[in-house]
mmCIF file with all atom_site columns, C-alpha atoms in Angstrom:
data_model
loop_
_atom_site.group_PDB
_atom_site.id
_atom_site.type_symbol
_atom_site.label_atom_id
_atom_site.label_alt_id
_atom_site.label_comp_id
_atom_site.label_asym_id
_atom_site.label_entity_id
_atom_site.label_seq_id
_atom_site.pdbx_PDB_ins_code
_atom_site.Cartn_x
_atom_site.Cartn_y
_atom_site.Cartn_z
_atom_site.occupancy
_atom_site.B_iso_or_equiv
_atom_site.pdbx_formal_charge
_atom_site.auth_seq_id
_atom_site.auth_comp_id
_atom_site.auth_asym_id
_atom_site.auth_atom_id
_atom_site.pdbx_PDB_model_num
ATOM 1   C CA . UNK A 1 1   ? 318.874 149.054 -18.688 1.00 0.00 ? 1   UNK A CA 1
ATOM 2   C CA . UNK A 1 2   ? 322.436 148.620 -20.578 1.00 0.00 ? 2   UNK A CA 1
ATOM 3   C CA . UNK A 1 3   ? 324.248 149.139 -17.653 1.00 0.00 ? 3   UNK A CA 1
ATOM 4   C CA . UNK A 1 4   ? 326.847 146.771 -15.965 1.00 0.00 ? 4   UNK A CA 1
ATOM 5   C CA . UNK A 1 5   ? 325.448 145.874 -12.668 1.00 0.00 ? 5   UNK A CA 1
ATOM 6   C CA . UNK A 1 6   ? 328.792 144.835 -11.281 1.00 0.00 ? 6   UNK A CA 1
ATOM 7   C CA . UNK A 1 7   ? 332.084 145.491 -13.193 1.00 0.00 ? 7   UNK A CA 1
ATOM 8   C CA . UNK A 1 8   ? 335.254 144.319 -11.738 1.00 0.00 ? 8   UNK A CA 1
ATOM 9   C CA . UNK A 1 9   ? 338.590 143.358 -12.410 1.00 0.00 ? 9   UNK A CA 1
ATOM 10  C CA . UNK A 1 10  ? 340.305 140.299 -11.006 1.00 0.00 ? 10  UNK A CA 1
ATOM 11  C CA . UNK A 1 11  ? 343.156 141.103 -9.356  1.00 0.00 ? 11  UNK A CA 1
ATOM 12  C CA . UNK A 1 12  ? 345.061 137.605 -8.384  1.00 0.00 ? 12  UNK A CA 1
ATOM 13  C CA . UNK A 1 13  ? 344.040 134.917 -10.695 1.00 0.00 ? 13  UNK A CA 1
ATOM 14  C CA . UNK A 1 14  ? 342.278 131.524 -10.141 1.00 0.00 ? 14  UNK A CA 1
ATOM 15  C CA . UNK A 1 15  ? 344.932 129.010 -8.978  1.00 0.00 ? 15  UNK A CA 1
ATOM 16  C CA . UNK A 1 16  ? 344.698 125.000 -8.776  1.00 0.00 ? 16  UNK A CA 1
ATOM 17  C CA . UNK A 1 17  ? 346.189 125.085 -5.470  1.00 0.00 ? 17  UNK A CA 1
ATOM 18  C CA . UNK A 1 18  ? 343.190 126.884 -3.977  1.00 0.00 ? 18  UNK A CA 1
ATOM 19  C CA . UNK A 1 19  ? 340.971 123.897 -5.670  1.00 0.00 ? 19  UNK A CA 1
ATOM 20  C CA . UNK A 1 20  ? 340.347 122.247 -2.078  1.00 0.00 ? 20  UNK A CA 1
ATOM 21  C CA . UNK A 1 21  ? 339.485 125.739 -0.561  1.00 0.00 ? 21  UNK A CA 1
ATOM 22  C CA . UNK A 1 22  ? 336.985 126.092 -3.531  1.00 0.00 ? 22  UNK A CA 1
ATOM 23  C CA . UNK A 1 23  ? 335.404 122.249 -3.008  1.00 0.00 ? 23  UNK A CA 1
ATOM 24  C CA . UNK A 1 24  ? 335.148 123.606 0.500   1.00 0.00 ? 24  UNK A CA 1
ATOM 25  C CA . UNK A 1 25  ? 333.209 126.584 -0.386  1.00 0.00 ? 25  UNK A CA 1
ATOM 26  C CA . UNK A 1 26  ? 331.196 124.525 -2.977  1.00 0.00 ? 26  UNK A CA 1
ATOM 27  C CA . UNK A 1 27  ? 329.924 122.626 -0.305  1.00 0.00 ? 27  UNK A CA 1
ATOM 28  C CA . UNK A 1 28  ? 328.797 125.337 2.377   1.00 0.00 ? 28  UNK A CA 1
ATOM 29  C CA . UNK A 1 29  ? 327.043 126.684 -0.918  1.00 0.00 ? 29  UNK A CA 1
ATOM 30  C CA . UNK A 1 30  ? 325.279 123.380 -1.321  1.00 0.00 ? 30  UNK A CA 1
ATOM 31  C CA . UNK A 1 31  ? 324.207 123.770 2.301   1.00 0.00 ? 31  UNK A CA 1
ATOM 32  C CA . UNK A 1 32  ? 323.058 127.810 2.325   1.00 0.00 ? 32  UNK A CA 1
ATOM 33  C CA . UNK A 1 33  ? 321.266 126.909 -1.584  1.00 0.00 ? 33  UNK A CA 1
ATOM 34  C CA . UNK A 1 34  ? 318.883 124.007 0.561   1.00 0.00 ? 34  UNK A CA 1
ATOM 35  C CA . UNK A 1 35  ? 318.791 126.383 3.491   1.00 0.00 ? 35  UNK A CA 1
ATOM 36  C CA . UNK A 1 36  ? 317.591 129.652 0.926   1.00 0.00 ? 36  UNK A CA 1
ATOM 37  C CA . UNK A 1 37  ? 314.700 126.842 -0.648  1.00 0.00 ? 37  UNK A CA 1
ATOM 38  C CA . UNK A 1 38  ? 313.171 125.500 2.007   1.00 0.00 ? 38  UNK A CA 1
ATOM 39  C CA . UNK A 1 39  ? 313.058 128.492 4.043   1.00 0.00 ? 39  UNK A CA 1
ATOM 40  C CA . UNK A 1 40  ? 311.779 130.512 1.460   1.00 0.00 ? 40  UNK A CA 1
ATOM 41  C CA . UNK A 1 41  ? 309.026 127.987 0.379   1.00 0.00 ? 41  UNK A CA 1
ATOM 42  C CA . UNK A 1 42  ? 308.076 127.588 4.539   1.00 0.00 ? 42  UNK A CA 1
ATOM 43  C CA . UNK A 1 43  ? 307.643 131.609 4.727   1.00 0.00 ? 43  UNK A CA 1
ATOM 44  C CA . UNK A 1 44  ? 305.876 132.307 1.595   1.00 0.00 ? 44  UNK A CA 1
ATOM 45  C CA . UNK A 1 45  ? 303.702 129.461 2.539   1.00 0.00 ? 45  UNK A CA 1
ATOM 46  C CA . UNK A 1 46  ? 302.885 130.583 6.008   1.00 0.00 ? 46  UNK A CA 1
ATOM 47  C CA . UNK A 1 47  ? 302.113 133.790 4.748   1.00 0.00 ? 47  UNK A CA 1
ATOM 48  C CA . UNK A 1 48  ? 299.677 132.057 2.114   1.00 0.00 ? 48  UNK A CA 1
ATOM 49  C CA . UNK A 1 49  ? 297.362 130.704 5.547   1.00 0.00 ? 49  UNK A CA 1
ATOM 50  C CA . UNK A 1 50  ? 297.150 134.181 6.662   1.00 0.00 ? 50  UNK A CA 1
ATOM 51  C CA . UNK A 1 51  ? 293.845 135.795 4.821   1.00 0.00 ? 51  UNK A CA 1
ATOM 52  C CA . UNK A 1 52  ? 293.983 139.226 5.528   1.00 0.00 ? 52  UNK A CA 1
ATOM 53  C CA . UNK A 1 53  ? 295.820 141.042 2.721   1.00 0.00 ? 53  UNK A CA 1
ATOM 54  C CA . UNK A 1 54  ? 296.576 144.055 5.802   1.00 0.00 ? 54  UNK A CA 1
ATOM 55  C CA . UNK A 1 55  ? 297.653 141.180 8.442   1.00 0.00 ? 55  UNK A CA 1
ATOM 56  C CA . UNK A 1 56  ? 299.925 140.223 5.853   1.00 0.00 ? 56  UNK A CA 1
ATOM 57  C CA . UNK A 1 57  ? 301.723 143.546 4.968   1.00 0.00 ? 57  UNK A CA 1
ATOM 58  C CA . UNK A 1 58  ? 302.004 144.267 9.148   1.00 0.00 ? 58  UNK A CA 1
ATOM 59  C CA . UNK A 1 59  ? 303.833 141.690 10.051  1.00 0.00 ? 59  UNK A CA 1
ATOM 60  C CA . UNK A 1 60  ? 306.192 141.759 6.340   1.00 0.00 ? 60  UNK A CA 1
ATOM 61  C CA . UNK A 1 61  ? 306.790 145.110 7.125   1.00 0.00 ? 61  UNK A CA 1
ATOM 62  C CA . UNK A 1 62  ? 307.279 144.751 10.941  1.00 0.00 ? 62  UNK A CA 1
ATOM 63  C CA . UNK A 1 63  ? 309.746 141.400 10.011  1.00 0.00 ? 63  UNK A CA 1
ATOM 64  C CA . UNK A 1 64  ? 311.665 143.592 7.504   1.00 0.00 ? 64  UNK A CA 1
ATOM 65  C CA . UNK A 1 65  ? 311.672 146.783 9.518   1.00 0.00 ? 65  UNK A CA 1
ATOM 66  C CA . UNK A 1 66  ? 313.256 144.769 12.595  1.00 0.00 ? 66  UNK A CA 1
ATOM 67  C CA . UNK A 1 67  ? 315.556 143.054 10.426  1.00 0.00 ? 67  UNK A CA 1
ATOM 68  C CA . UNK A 1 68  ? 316.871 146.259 8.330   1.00 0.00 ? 68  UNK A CA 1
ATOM 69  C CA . UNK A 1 69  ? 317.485 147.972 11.900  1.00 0.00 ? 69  UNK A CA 1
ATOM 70  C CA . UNK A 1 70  ? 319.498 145.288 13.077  1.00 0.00 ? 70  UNK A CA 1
ATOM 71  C CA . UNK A 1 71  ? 321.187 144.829 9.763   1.00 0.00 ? 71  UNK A CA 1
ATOM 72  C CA . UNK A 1 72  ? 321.121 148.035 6.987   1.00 0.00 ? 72  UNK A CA 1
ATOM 73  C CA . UNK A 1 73  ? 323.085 145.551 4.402   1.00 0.00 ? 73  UNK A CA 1
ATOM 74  C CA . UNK A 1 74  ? 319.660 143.765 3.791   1.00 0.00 ? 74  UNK A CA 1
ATOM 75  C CA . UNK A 1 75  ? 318.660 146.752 2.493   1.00 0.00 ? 75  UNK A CA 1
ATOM 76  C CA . UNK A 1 76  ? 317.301 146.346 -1.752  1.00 0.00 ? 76  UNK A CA 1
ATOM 77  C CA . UNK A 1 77  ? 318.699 144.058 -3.810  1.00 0.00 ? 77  UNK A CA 1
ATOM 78  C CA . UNK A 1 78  ? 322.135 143.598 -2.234  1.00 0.00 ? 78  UNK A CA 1
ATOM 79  C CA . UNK A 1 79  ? 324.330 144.761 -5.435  1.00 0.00 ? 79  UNK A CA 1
ATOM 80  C CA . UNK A 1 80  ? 325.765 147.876 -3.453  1.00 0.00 ? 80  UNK A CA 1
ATOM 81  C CA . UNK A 1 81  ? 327.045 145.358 -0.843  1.00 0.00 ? 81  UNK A CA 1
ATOM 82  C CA . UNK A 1 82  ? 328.706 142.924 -3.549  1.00 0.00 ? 82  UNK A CA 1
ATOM 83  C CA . UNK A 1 83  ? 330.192 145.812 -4.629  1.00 0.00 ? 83  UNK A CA 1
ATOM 84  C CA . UNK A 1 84  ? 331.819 146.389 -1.491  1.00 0.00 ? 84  UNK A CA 1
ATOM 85  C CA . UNK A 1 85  ? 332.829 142.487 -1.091  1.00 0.00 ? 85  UNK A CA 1
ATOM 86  C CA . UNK A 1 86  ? 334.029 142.324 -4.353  1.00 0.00 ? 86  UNK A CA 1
ATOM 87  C CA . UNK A 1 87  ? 336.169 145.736 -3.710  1.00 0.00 ? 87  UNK A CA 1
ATOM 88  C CA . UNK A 1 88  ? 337.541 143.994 -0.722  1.00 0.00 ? 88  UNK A CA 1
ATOM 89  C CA . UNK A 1 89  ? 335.288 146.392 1.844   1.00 0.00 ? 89  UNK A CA 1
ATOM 90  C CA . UNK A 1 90  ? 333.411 143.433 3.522   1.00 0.00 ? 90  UNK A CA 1
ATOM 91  C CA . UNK A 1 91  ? 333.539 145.098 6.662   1.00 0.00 ? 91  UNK A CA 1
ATOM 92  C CA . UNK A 1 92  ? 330.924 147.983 5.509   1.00 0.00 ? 92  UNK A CA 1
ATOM 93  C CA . UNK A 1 93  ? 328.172 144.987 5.155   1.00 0.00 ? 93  UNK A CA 1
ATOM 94  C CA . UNK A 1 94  ? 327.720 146.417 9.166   1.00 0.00 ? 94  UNK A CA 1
ATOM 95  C CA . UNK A 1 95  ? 328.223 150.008 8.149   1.00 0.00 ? 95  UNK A CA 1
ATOM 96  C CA . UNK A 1 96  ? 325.191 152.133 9.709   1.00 0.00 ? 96  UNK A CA 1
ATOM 97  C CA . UNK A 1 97  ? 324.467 149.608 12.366  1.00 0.00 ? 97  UNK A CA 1
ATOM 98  C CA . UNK A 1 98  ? 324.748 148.649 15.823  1.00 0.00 ? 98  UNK A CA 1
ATOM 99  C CA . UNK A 1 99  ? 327.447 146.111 14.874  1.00 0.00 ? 99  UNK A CA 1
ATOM 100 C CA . UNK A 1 100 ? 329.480 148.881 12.869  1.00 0.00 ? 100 UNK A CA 1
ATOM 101 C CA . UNK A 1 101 ? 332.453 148.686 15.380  1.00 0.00 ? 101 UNK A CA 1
ATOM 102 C CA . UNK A 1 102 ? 332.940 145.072 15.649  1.00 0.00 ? 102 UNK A CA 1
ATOM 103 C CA . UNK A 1 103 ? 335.128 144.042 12.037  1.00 0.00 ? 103 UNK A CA 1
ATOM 104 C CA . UNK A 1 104 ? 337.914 144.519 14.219  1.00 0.00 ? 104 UNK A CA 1
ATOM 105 C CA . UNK A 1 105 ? 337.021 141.556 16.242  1.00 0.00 ? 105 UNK A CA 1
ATOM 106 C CA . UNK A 1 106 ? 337.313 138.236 13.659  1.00 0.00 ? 106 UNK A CA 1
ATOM 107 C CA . UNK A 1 107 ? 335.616 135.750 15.508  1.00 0.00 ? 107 UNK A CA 1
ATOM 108 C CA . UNK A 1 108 ? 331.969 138.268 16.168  1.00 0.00 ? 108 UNK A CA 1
ATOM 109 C CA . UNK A 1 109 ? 332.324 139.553 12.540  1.00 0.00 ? 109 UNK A CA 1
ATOM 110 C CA . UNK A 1 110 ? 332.028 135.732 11.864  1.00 0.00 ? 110 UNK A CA 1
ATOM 111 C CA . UNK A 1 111 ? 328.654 135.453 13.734  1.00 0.00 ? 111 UNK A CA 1
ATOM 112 C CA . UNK A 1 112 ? 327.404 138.321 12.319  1.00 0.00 ? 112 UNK A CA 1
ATOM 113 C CA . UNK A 1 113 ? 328.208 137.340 8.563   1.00 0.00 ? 113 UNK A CA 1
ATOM 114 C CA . UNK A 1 114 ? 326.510 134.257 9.653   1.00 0.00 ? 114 UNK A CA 1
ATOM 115 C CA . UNK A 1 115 ? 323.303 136.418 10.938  1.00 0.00 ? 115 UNK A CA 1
ATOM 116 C CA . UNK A 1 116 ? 323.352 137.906 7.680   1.00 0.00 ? 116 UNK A CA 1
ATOM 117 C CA . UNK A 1 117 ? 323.251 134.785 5.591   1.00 0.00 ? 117 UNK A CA 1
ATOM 118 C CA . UNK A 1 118 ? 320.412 133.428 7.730   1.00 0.00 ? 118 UNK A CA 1
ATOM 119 C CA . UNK A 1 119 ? 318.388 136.908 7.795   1.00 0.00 ? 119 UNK A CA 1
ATOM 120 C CA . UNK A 1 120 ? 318.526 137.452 4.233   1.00 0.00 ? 120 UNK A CA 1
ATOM 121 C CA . UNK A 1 121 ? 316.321 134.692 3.055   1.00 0.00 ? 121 UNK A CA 1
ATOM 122 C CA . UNK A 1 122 ? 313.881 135.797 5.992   1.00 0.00 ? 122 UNK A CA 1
ATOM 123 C CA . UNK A 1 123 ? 313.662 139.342 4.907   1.00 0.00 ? 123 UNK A CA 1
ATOM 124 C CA . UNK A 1 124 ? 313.626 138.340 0.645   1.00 0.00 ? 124 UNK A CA 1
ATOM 125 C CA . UNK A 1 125 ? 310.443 135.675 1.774   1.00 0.00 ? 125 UNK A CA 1
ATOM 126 C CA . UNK A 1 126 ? 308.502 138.241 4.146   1.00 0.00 ? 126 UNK A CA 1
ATOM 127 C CA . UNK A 1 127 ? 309.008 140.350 1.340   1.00 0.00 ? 127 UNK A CA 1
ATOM 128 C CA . UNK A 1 128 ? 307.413 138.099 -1.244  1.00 0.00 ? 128 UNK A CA 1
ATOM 129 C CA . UNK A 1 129 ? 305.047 136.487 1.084   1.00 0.00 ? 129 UNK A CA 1
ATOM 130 C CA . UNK A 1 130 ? 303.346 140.014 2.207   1.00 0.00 ? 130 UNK A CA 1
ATOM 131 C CA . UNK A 1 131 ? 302.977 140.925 -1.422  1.00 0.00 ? 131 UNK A CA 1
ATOM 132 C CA . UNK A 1 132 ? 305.886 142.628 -2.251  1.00 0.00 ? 132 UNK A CA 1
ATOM 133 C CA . UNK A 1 133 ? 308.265 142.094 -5.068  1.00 0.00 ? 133 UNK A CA 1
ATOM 134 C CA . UNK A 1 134 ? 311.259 140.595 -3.149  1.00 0.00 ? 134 UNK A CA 1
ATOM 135 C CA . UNK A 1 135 ? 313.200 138.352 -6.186  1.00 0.00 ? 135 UNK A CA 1
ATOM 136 C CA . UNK A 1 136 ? 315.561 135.613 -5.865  1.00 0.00 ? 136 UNK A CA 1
ATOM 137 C CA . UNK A 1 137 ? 318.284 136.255 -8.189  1.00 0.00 ? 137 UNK A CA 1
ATOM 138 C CA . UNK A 1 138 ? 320.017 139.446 -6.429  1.00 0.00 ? 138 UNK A CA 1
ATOM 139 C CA . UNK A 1 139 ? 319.150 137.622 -2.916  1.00 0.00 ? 139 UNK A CA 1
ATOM 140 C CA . UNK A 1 140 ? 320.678 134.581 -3.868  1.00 0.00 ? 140 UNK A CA 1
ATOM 141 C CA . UNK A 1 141 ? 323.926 136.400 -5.416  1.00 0.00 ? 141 UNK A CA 1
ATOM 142 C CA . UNK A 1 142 ? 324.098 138.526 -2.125  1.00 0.00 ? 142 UNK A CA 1
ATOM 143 C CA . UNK A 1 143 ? 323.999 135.197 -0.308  1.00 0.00 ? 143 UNK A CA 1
ATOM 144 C CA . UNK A 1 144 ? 326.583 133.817 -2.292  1.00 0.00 ? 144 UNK A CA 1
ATOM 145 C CA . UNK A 1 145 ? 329.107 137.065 -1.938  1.00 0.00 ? 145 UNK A CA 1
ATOM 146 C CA . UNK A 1 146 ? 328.639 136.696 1.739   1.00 0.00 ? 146 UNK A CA 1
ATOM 147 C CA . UNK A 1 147 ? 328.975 132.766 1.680   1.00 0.00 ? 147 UNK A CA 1
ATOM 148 C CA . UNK A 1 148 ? 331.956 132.631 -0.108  1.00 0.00 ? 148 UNK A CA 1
ATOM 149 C CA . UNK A 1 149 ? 333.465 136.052 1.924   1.00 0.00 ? 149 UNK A CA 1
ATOM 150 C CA . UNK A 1 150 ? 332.600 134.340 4.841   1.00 0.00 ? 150 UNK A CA 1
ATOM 151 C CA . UNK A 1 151 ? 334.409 131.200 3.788   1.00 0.00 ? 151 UNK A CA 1
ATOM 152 C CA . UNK A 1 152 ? 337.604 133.389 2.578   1.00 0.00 ? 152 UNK A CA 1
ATOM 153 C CA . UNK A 1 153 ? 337.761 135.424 6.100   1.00 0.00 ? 153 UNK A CA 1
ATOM 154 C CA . UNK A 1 154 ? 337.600 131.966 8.199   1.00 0.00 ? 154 UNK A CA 1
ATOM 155 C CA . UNK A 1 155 ? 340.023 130.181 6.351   1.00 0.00 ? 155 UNK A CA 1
ATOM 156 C CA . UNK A 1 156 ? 342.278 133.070 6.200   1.00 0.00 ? 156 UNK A CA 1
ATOM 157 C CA . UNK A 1 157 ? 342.102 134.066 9.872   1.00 0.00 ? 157 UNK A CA 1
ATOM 158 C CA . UNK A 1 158 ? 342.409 130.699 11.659  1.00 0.00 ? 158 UNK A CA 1
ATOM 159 C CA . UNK A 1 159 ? 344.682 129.301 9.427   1.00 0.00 ? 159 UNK A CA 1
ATOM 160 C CA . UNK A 1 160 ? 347.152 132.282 8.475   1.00 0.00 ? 160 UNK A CA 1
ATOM 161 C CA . UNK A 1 161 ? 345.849 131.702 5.043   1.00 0.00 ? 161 UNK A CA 1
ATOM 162 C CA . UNK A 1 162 ? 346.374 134.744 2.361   1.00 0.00 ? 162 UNK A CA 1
ATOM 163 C CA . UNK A 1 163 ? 343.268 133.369 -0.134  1.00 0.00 ? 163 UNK A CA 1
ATOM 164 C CA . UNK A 1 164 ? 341.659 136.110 -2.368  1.00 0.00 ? 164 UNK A CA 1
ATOM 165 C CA . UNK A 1 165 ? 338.287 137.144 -0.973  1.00 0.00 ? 165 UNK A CA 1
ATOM 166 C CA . UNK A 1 166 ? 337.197 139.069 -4.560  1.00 0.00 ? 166 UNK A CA 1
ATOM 167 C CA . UNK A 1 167 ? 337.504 135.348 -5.827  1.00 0.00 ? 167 UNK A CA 1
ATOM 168 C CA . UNK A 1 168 ? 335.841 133.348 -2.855  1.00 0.00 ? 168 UNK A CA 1
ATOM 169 C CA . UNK A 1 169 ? 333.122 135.820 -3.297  1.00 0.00 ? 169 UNK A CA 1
ATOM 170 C CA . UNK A 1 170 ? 332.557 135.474 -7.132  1.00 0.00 ? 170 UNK A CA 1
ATOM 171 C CA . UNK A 1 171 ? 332.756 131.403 -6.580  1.00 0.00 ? 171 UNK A CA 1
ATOM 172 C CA . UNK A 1 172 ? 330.186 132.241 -3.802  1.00 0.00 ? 172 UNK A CA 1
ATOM 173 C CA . UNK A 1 173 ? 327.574 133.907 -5.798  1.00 0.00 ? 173 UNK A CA 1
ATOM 174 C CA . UNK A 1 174 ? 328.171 131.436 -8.656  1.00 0.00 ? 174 UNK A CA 1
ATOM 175 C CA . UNK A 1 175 ? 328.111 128.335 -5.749  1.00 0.00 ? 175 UNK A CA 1
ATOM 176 C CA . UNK A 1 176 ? 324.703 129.887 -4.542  1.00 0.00 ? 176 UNK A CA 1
ATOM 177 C CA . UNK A 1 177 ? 323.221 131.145 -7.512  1.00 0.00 ? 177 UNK A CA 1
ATOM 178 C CA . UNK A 1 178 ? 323.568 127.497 -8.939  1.00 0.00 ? 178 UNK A CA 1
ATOM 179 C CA . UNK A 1 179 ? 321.685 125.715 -5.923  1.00 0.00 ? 179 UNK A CA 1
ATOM 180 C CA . UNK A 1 180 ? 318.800 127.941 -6.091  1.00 0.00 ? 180 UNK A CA 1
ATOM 181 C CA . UNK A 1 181 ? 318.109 128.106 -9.455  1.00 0.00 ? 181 UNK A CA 1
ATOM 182 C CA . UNK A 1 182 ? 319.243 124.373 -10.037 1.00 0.00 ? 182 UNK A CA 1
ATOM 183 C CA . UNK A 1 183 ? 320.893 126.333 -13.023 1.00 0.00 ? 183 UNK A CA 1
ATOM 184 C CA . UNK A 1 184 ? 324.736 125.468 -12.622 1.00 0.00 ? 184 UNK A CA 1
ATOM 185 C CA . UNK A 1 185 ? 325.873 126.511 -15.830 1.00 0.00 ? 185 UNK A CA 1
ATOM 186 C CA . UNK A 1 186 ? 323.727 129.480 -16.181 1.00 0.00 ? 186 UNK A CA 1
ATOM 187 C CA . UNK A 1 187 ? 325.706 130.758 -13.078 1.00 0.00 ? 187 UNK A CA 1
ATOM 188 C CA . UNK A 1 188 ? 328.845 129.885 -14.071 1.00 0.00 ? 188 UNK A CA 1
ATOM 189 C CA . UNK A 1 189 ? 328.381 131.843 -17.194 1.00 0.00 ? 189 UNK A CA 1
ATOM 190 C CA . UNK A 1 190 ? 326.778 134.939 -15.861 1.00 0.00 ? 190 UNK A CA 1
ATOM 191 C CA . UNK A 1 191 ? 329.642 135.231 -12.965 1.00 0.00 ? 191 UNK A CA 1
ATOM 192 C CA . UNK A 1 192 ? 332.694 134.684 -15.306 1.00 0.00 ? 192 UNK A CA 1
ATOM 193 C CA . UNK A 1 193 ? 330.997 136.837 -17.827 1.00 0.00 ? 193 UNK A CA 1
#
């Protein structure tokens, strides 16, 4: 509709000393945008051999079943959980599941941030591949929050760093966006709008 998907206010501004932390962040972008492609176009196309329209919706719905157990955060289109990152709540992306109590340790929140990243693509391609309606625009912005949160949250806890995750995660989704959709400008745009 007319709504705002995700309003927010910046609250530390964009500074040229965090340039090298954003190149940084660029880069692991580049490397989850190749990662969300190619295993996207691997799934959907395994799921094209398989001729049974039933066989097909089994195991999509088995794959996204086991996958939404493990992590709830995979759950839709991922705007509730950009939300959160953006509102500086990245430790409810393992609210509701059996990871919930581990934020407090850095280095397995890591890992499991990681799991995410790698999940999501597997759950948005089962989804498309066994005839659902799965999209890659909220996917690859959810991938991109998590990217650049996950970037933030390293940096920041093994280097003492105090780097603004709101803005790690916005560069994220931008970072991501742009690799998928080989659309850099159209990302940059629709994030800083």
């Amino acid at each position: 509709g007319n709504e705002v998907l995700l309003s927010f206010e910046l609250e530390r501004a964009f500074t040229v000393e965090n340039i090298g932390f954003y190149i940084l962040l660029g880069i692991f972008c580049g490397f989850i945008s190749v990662y969300f492609t190619r295993t996207t176009l691997w799934i959907e196309n395994w799921f094209k051999k398989i001729d049974s329209p039933l066989k097909k919706m089994l195991i999509g719905g088995f794959t996204l079943t086991f996958l939404i157990f493990l992590f709830p955060s995979l759950w839709g289109e991922g705007y509730t959980s950009i939300r959160t990152i953006l509102l500086g709540d990245g430790g409810s992306l393992l609210k509701y599941s059996l990871f919930e109590n581990v934020s407090s340790n850095s280095i397995l929140f890591l890992v499991l941030l990681l799991l995410i990243l790698f999940f999501k693509v597997i759950a948005m391609a089962a989804t498309n591949g066994a005839g659902g309606v799965g999209g890659i625009f909220a996917p690859s912005l959810l991938m991109g929050s998590v990217a650049g949160f996950f970037v933030v949250h390293s940096l920041n806890h093994f280097f003492s760093l105090q780097l603004p995750e709101s803005n790690f995660s916005l560069a994220g989704m931008s970072g991501v966006m742009a690799g998928v959709m080989h659309a850099p400008l159209t990302a940059i745009f629709l994030i800083a709008e």
